[in-house]
């Protein structure tokens, strides 16, 4: 009886050891898969960050170009406004001069008949 109990105990111990080995193997497989998944997720995140950085750099370049173009257009607009003002002043001066000339013209000659 005692011998049989020892044999049963040995069988149970072997089963427990087998189960522990299976659990350890599954655990290490799960750990390896989790580590692989984490590495892949990190690689994807790094690739996305690189793309975002590249896009950001492109946008900054475009923004700089737009600011430069805006400044150029602002200067051109100011120059055109100045030119327009000068032309209006010249027209006004010409109109004033014309009326002054007309004021200074002698009256038309009357023919003596």
GROMACS .gro file of N, CA and C in nm:
model
  339
    1UNK      N    1   0.085  -0.119   0.000
    1UNK     CA    2   0.000   0.000   0.000
    1UNK      C    3   0.089   0.125   0.000
    2UNK      N    4   0.184   0.125   0.087
    2UNK     CA    5   0.274   0.240   0.095
    2UNK      C    6   0.353   0.253  -0.035
    3UNK      N    7   0.390   0.139  -0.091
    3UNK     CA    8   0.464   0.139  -0.216
    3UNK      C    9   0.378   0.197  -0.329
    4UNK      N   10   0.253   0.159  -0.332
    4UNK     CA   11   0.160   0.207  -0.433
    4UNK      C   12   0.138   0.359  -0.416
    5UNK      N   13   0.127   0.402  -0.295
    5UNK     CA   14   0.110   0.545  -0.266
    5UNK      C   15   0.233   0.622  -0.313
    6UNK      N   16   0.351   0.564  -0.295
    6UNK     CA   17   0.476   0.629  -0.339
    6UNK      C   18   0.479   0.635  -0.492
    7UNK      N   19   0.433   0.530  -0.557
    7UNK     CA   20   0.430   0.528  -0.703
    7UNK      C   21   0.333   0.634  -0.755
    8UNK      N   22   0.216   0.642  -0.690
    8UNK     CA   23   0.115   0.741  -0.732
    8UNK      C   24   0.171   0.883  -0.711
    9UNK      N   25   0.239   0.898  -0.600
    9UNK     CA   26   0.298   1.030  -0.572
    9UNK      C   27   0.402   1.064  -0.679
   10UNK      N   28   0.483   0.966  -0.718
   10UNK     CA   29   0.584   0.986  -0.821
   10UNK      C   30   0.519   1.023  -0.954
   11UNK      N   31   0.408   0.958  -0.988
   11UNK     CA   32   0.335   0.987  -1.112
   11UNK      C   33   0.282   1.131  -1.107
   12UNK      N   34   0.228   1.168  -0.994
   12UNK     CA   35   0.175   1.304  -0.978
   12UNK      C   36   0.288   1.406  -0.990
   13UNK      N   37   0.403   1.378  -0.926
   13UNK     CA   38   0.518   1.469  -0.934
   13UNK      C   39   0.563   1.482  -1.080
   14UNK      N   40   0.569   1.372  -1.154
   14UNK     CA   41   0.610   1.376  -1.294
   14UNK      C   42   0.511   1.459  -1.378
   15UNK      N   43   0.384   1.441  -1.348
   15UNK     CA   44   0.282   1.519  -1.420
   15UNK      C   45   0.297   1.669  -1.390
   16UNK      N   46   0.323   1.698  -1.263
   16UNK     CA   47   0.341   1.838  -1.224
   16UNK      C   48   0.464   1.896  -1.295
   17UNK      N   49   0.572   1.821  -1.300
   17UNK     CA   50   0.694   1.866  -1.368
   17UNK      C   51   0.665   1.887  -1.517
   18UNK      N   52   0.593   1.795  -1.577
   18UNK     CA   53   0.558   1.806  -1.720
   18UNK      C   54   0.473   1.931  -1.743
   19UNK      N   55   0.375   1.951  -1.657
   19UNK     CA   56   0.289   2.070  -1.670
   19UNK      C   57   0.372   2.197  -1.653
   20UNK      N   58   0.464   2.198  -1.555
   20UNK     CA   59   0.550   2.315  -1.534
   20UNK      C   60   0.635   2.342  -1.658
   21UNK      N   61   0.687   2.236  -1.721
   21UNK     CA   62   0.767   2.254  -1.843
   21UNK      C   63   0.681   2.312  -1.956
   22UNK      N   64   0.562   2.261  -1.969
   22UNK     CA   65   0.471   2.312  -2.073
   22UNK      C   66   0.439   2.459  -2.047
   23UNK      N   67   0.409   2.490  -1.921
   23UNK     CA   68   0.378   2.628  -1.884
   23UNK      C   69   0.498   2.719  -1.909
   24UNK      N   70   0.617   2.672  -1.868
   24UNK     CA   71   0.739   2.751  -1.891
   24UNK      C   72   0.761   2.774  -2.041
   25UNK      N   73   0.743   2.671  -2.120
   25UNK     CA   74   0.760   2.682  -2.266
   25UNK      C   75   0.659   2.779  -2.325
   26UNK      N   76   0.535   2.765  -2.282
   26UNK     CA   77   0.431   2.856  -2.332
   26UNK      C   78   0.459   2.998  -2.287
   27UNK      N   79   0.504   3.009  -2.164
   27UNK     CA   80   0.534   3.141  -2.109
   27UNK      C   81   0.647   3.207  -2.188
   28UNK      N   82   0.751   3.131  -2.218
   28UNK     CA   83   0.863   3.190  -2.292
   28UNK      C   84   0.820   3.222  -2.436
   29UNK      N   85   0.733   3.139  -2.493
   29UNK     CA   86   0.682   3.168  -2.628
   29UNK      C   87   0.600   3.296  -2.626
   30UNK      N   88   0.516   3.309  -2.525
   30UNK     CA   89   0.434   3.430  -2.513
   30UNK      C   90   0.524   3.551  -2.492
   31UNK      N   91   0.626   3.536  -2.408
   31UNK     CA   92   0.719   3.647  -2.382
   31UNK      C   93   0.791   3.686  -2.510
   32UNK      N   94   0.837   3.587  -2.587
   32UNK     CA   95   0.905   3.616  -2.713
   32UNK      C   96   0.811   3.687  -2.811
   33UNK      N   97   0.687   3.639  -2.819
   33UNK     CA   98   0.590   3.701  -2.910
   33UNK      C   99   0.557   3.844  -2.865
   34UNK      N  100   0.545   3.862  -2.736
   34UNK     CA  101   0.518   3.996  -2.683
   34UNK      C  102   0.635   4.089  -2.712
   35UNK      N  103   0.756   4.039  -2.694
   35UNK     CA  104   0.875   4.120  -2.721
   35UNK      C  105   0.882   4.155  -2.870
   36UNK      N  106   0.853   4.058  -2.956
   36UNK     CA  107   0.854   4.081  -3.100
   36UNK      C  108   0.747   4.185  -3.137
   37UNK      N  109   0.628   4.170  -3.081
   37UNK     CA  110   0.521   4.266  -3.109
   37UNK      C  111   0.558   4.406  -3.060
   38UNK      N  112   0.623   4.413  -2.945
   38UNK     CA  113   0.665   4.543  -2.891
   38UNK      C  114   0.771   4.606  -2.981
   39UNK      N  115   0.866   4.525  -3.030
   39UNK     CA  116   0.969   4.577  -3.121
   39UNK      C  117   0.905   4.628  -3.251
   40UNK      N  118   0.811   4.552  -3.305
   40UNK     CA  119   0.743   4.594  -3.428
   40UNK      C  120   0.665   4.723  -3.405
   41UNK      N  121   0.597   4.732  -3.291
   41UNK     CA  122   0.521   4.854  -3.260
   41UNK      C  123   0.616   4.973  -3.247
   42UNK      N  124   0.730   4.952  -3.184
   42UNK     CA  125   0.829   5.060  -3.169
   42UNK      C  126   0.884   5.101  -3.305
   43UNK      N  127   0.911   5.005  -3.392
   43UNK     CA  128   0.961   5.036  -3.526
   43UNK      C  129   0.858   5.116  -3.605
   44UNK      N  130   0.730   5.076  -3.594
   44UNK     CA  131   0.623   5.151  -3.662
   44UNK      C  132   0.613   5.293  -3.607
   45UNK      N  133   0.623   5.306  -3.476
   45UNK     CA  134   0.615   5.439  -3.413
   45UNK      C  135   0.733   5.527  -3.458
   46UNK      N  136   0.852   5.468  -3.464
   46UNK     CA  137   0.970   5.544  -3.509
   46UNK      C  138   0.955   5.586  -3.655
   47UNK      N  139   0.901   5.496  -3.740
   47UNK     CA  140   0.880   5.530  -3.881
   47UNK      C  141   0.777   5.642  -3.893
   48UNK      N  142   0.671   5.635  -3.815
   48UNK     CA  143   0.569   5.741  -3.817
   48UNK      C  144   0.630   5.874  -3.770
   49UNK      N  145   0.714   5.868  -3.668
   49UNK     CA  146   0.779   5.990  -3.618
   49UNK      C  147   0.869   6.050  -3.725
   50UNK      N  148   0.945   5.964  -3.796
   50UNK     CA  149   1.031   6.014  -3.904
   50UNK      C  150   0.947   6.081  -4.013
   51UNK      N  151   0.835   6.016  -4.050
   51UNK     CA  152   0.748   6.076  -4.152
   51UNK      C  153   0.691   6.209  -4.103
   52UNK      N  154   0.651   6.214  -3.977
   52UNK     CA  155   0.597   6.338  -3.919
   52UNK      C  156   0.705   6.447  -3.918
   53UNK      N  157   0.828   6.409  -3.883
   53UNK     CA  158   0.938   6.506  -3.882
   53UNK      C  159   0.965   6.558  -4.023
   54UNK      N  160   0.962   6.467  -4.122
   54UNK     CA  161   0.985   6.509  -4.261
   54UNK      C  162   0.874   6.603  -4.307
   55UNK      N  163   0.750   6.568  -4.274
   55UNK     CA  164   0.636   6.652  -4.311
   55UNK      C  165   0.647   6.788  -4.243
   56UNK      N  166   0.685   6.787  -4.116
   56UNK     CA  167   0.701   6.912  -4.042
   56UNK      C  168   0.809   6.998  -4.105
   57UNK      N  169   0.919   6.937  -4.144
   57UNK     CA  170   1.029   7.012  -4.207
   57UNK      C  171   0.982   7.070  -4.341
   58UNK      N  172   0.904   6.991  -4.418
   58UNK     CA  173   0.850   7.041  -4.544
   58UNK      C  174   0.759   7.161  -4.519
   59UNK      N  175   0.672   7.148  -4.420
   59UNK     CA  176   0.577   7.255  -4.388
   59UNK      C  177   0.651   7.381  -4.343
   60UNK      N  178   0.757   7.365  -4.266
   60UNK     CA  179   0.834   7.480  -4.221
   60UNK      C  180   0.900   7.548  -4.342
   61UNK      N  181   0.951   7.469  -4.434
   61UNK     CA  182   1.010   7.525  -4.556
   61UNK      C  183   0.908   7.601  -4.638
   62UNK      N  184   0.789   7.542  -4.653
   62UNK     CA  185   0.682   7.609  -4.727
   62UNK      C  186   0.639   7.737  -4.657
   63UNK      N  187   0.630   7.731  -4.525
   63UNK     CA  188   0.591   7.849  -4.448
   63UNK      C  189   0.693   7.961  -4.467
   64UNK      N  190   0.821   7.925  -4.466
   64UNK     CA  191   0.927   8.024  -4.487
   64UNK      C  192   0.915   8.086  -4.626
   65UNK      N  193   0.888   8.003  -4.727
   65UNK     CA  194   0.871   8.054  -4.863
   65UNK      C  195   0.750   8.148  -4.870
   66UNK      N  196   0.639   8.108  -4.807
   66UNK     CA  197   0.519   8.191  -4.809
   66UNK      C  198   0.542   8.325  -4.739
   67UNK      N  199   0.613   8.322  -4.628
   67UNK     CA  200   0.644   8.447  -4.559
   67UNK      C  201   0.730   8.538  -4.646
   68UNK      N  202   0.828   8.479  -4.712
   68UNK     CA  203   0.916   8.556  -4.800
   68UNK      C  204   0.835   8.615  -4.916
   69UNK      N  205   0.750   8.534  -4.977
   69UNK     CA  206   0.666   8.582  -5.087
   69UNK      C  207   0.570   8.690  -5.038
   70UNK      N  208   0.514   8.672  -4.919
   70UNK     CA  209   0.423   8.771  -4.861
   70UNK      C  210   0.495   8.904  -4.840
   71UNK      N  211   0.617   8.899  -4.789
   71UNK     CA  212   0.696   9.022  -4.767
   71UNK      C  213   0.725   9.091  -4.900
   72UNK      N  214   0.760   9.012  -5.002
   72UNK     CA  215   0.789   9.066  -5.134
   72UNK      C  216   0.663   9.134  -5.190
   73UNK      N  217   0.548   9.068  -5.178
   73UNK     CA  218   0.423   9.125  -5.227
   73UNK      C  219   0.383   9.250  -5.149
   74UNK      N  220   0.409   9.249  -5.019
   74UNK     CA  221   0.379   9.366  -4.936
   74UNK      C  222   0.461   9.486  -4.984
   75UNK      N  223   0.590   9.463  -5.012
   75UNK     CA  224   0.676   9.571  -5.060
   75UNK      C  225   0.630   9.620  -5.197
   76UNK      N  226   0.595   9.526  -5.286
   76UNK     CA  227   0.547   9.564  -5.419
   76UNK      C  228   0.418   9.646  -5.408
   77UNK      N  229   0.328   9.603  -5.319
   77UNK     CA  230   0.202   9.676  -5.298
   77UNK      C  231   0.230   9.817  -5.248
   78UNK      N  232   0.320   9.829  -5.153
   78UNK     CA  233   0.354   9.962  -5.100
   78UNK      C  234   0.412  10.050  -5.211
   79UNK      N  235   0.499   9.992  -5.294
   79UNK     CA  236   0.559  10.069  -5.405
   79UNK      C  237   0.450  10.111  -5.504
   80UNK      N  238   0.357  10.023  -5.535
   80UNK     CA  239   0.249  10.057  -5.628
   80UNK      C  240   0.158  10.164  -5.569
   81UNK      N  241   0.132  10.157  -5.439
   81UNK     CA  242   0.051  10.261  -5.374
   81UNK      C  243   0.122  10.396  -5.383
   82UNK      N  244   0.253  10.397  -5.358
   82UNK     CA  245   0.331  10.520  -5.368
   82UNK      C  246   0.327  10.575  -5.511
   83UNK      N  247   0.344  10.486  -5.608
   83UNK     CA  248   0.342  10.527  -5.748
   83UNK      C  249   0.204  10.582  -5.785
   84UNK      N  250   0.099  10.515  -5.739
   84UNK     CA  251  -0.038  10.559  -5.765
   84UNK      C  252  -0.061  10.698  -5.706
   85UNK      N  253  -0.016  10.718  -5.584
   85UNK     CA  254  -0.031  10.847  -5.518
   85UNK      C  255   0.043  10.956  -5.596
   86UNK      N  256   0.164  10.924  -5.641
   86UNK     CA  257   0.243  11.021  -5.717
   86UNK      C  258   0.174  11.056  -5.848
   87UNK      N  259   0.117  10.955  -5.915
   87UNK     CA  260   0.047  10.980  -6.042
   87UNK      C  261  -0.078  11.065  -6.019
   88UNK      N  262  -0.150  11.038  -5.911
   88UNK     CA  263  -0.269  11.118  -5.879
   88UNK      C  264  -0.228  11.264  -5.853
   89UNK      N  265  -0.118  11.281  -5.782
   89UNK     CA  266  -0.069  11.416  -5.753
   89UNK      C  267  -0.029  11.486  -5.883
   90UNK      N  268   0.034  11.412  -5.974
   90UNK     CA  269   0.076  11.469  -6.102
   90UNK      C  270  -0.046  11.509  -6.185
   91UNK      N  271  -0.147  11.423  -6.187
   91UNK     CA  272  -0.271  11.454  -6.260
   91UNK      C  273  -0.334  11.578  -6.200
   92UNK      N  274  -0.340  11.581  -6.067
   92UNK     CA  275  -0.398  11.698  -5.999
   92UNK      C  276  -0.320  11.824  -6.033
   93UNK      N  277  -0.187  11.814  -6.032
   93UNK     CA  278  -0.104  11.929  -6.066
   93UNK      C  279  -0.127  11.972  -6.210
   94UNK      N  280  -0.137  11.873  -6.301
   94UNK     CA  281  -0.160  11.905  -6.441
   94UNK      C  282  -0.295  11.973  -6.460
   95UNK      N  283  -0.397  11.919  -6.391
   95UNK     CA  284  -0.530  11.979  -6.400
   95UNK      C  285  -0.528  12.122  -6.345
   96UNK      N  286  -0.459  12.143  -6.234
   96UNK     CA  287  -0.449  12.277  -6.175
   96UNK      C  288  -0.374  12.369  -6.270
   97UNK      N  289  -0.267  12.321  -6.330
   97UNK     CA  290  -0.188  12.401  -6.425
   97UNK      C  291  -0.269  12.435  -6.547
   98UNK      N  292  -0.348  12.340  -6.594
   98UNK     CA  293  -0.432  12.363  -6.711
   98UNK      C  294  -0.530  12.475  -6.682
   99UNK      N  295  -0.595  12.468  -6.564
   99UNK     CA  296  -0.692  12.572  -6.533
   99UNK      C  297  -0.621  12.705  -6.513
  100UNK      N  298  -0.499  12.702  -6.460
  100UNK     CA  299  -0.423  12.826  -6.442
  100UNK      C  300  -0.390  12.885  -6.578
  101UNK      N  301  -0.351  12.799  -6.672
  101UNK     CA  302  -0.317  12.847  -6.806
  101UNK      C  303  -0.439  12.910  -6.871
  102UNK      N  304  -0.552  12.845  -6.852
  102UNK     CA  305  -0.674  12.900  -6.912
  102UNK      C  306  -0.708  13.035  -6.850
  103UNK      N  307  -0.681  13.046  -6.719
  103UNK     CA  308  -0.708  13.173  -6.651
  103UNK      C  309  -0.618  13.284  -6.704
  104UNK      N  310  -0.499  13.247  -6.744
  104UNK     CA  311  -0.403  13.349  -6.787
  104UNK      C  312  -0.411  13.378  -6.937
  105UNK      N  313  -0.491  13.308  -7.005
  105UNK     CA  314  -0.499  13.334  -7.148
  105UNK      C  315  -0.568  13.469  -7.171
  106UNK      N  316  -0.520  13.544  -7.265
  106UNK     CA  317  -0.589  13.670  -7.295
  106UNK      C  318  -0.725  13.640  -7.358
  107UNK      N  319  -0.815  13.733  -7.345
  107UNK     CA  320  -0.947  13.708  -7.404
  107UNK      C  321  -0.933  13.694  -7.554
  108UNK      N  322  -1.020  13.619  -7.614
  108UNK     CA  323  -1.010  13.602  -7.758
  108UNK      C  324  -1.023  13.739  -7.828
  109UNK      N  325  -0.947  13.754  -7.937
  109UNK     CA  326  -0.950  13.881  -8.012
  109UNK      C  327  -1.082  13.894  -8.084
  110UNK      N  328  -1.126  14.014  -8.073
  110UNK     CA  329  -1.248  14.045  -8.146
  110UNK      C  330  -1.207  14.102  -8.281
  111UNK      N  331  -1.267  14.054  -8.379
  111UNK     CA  332  -1.233  14.111  -8.509
  111UNK      C  333  -1.301  14.248  -8.521
  112UNK      N  334  -1.224  14.341  -8.567
  112UNK     CA  335  -1.277  14.478  -8.580
  112UNK      C  336  -1.343  14.486  -8.718
  113UNK      N  337  -1.467  14.496  -8.711
  113UNK     CA  338  -1.535  14.501  -8.840
  113UNK      C  339  -1.622  14.623  -8.853
   0.00000   0.00000   0.00000
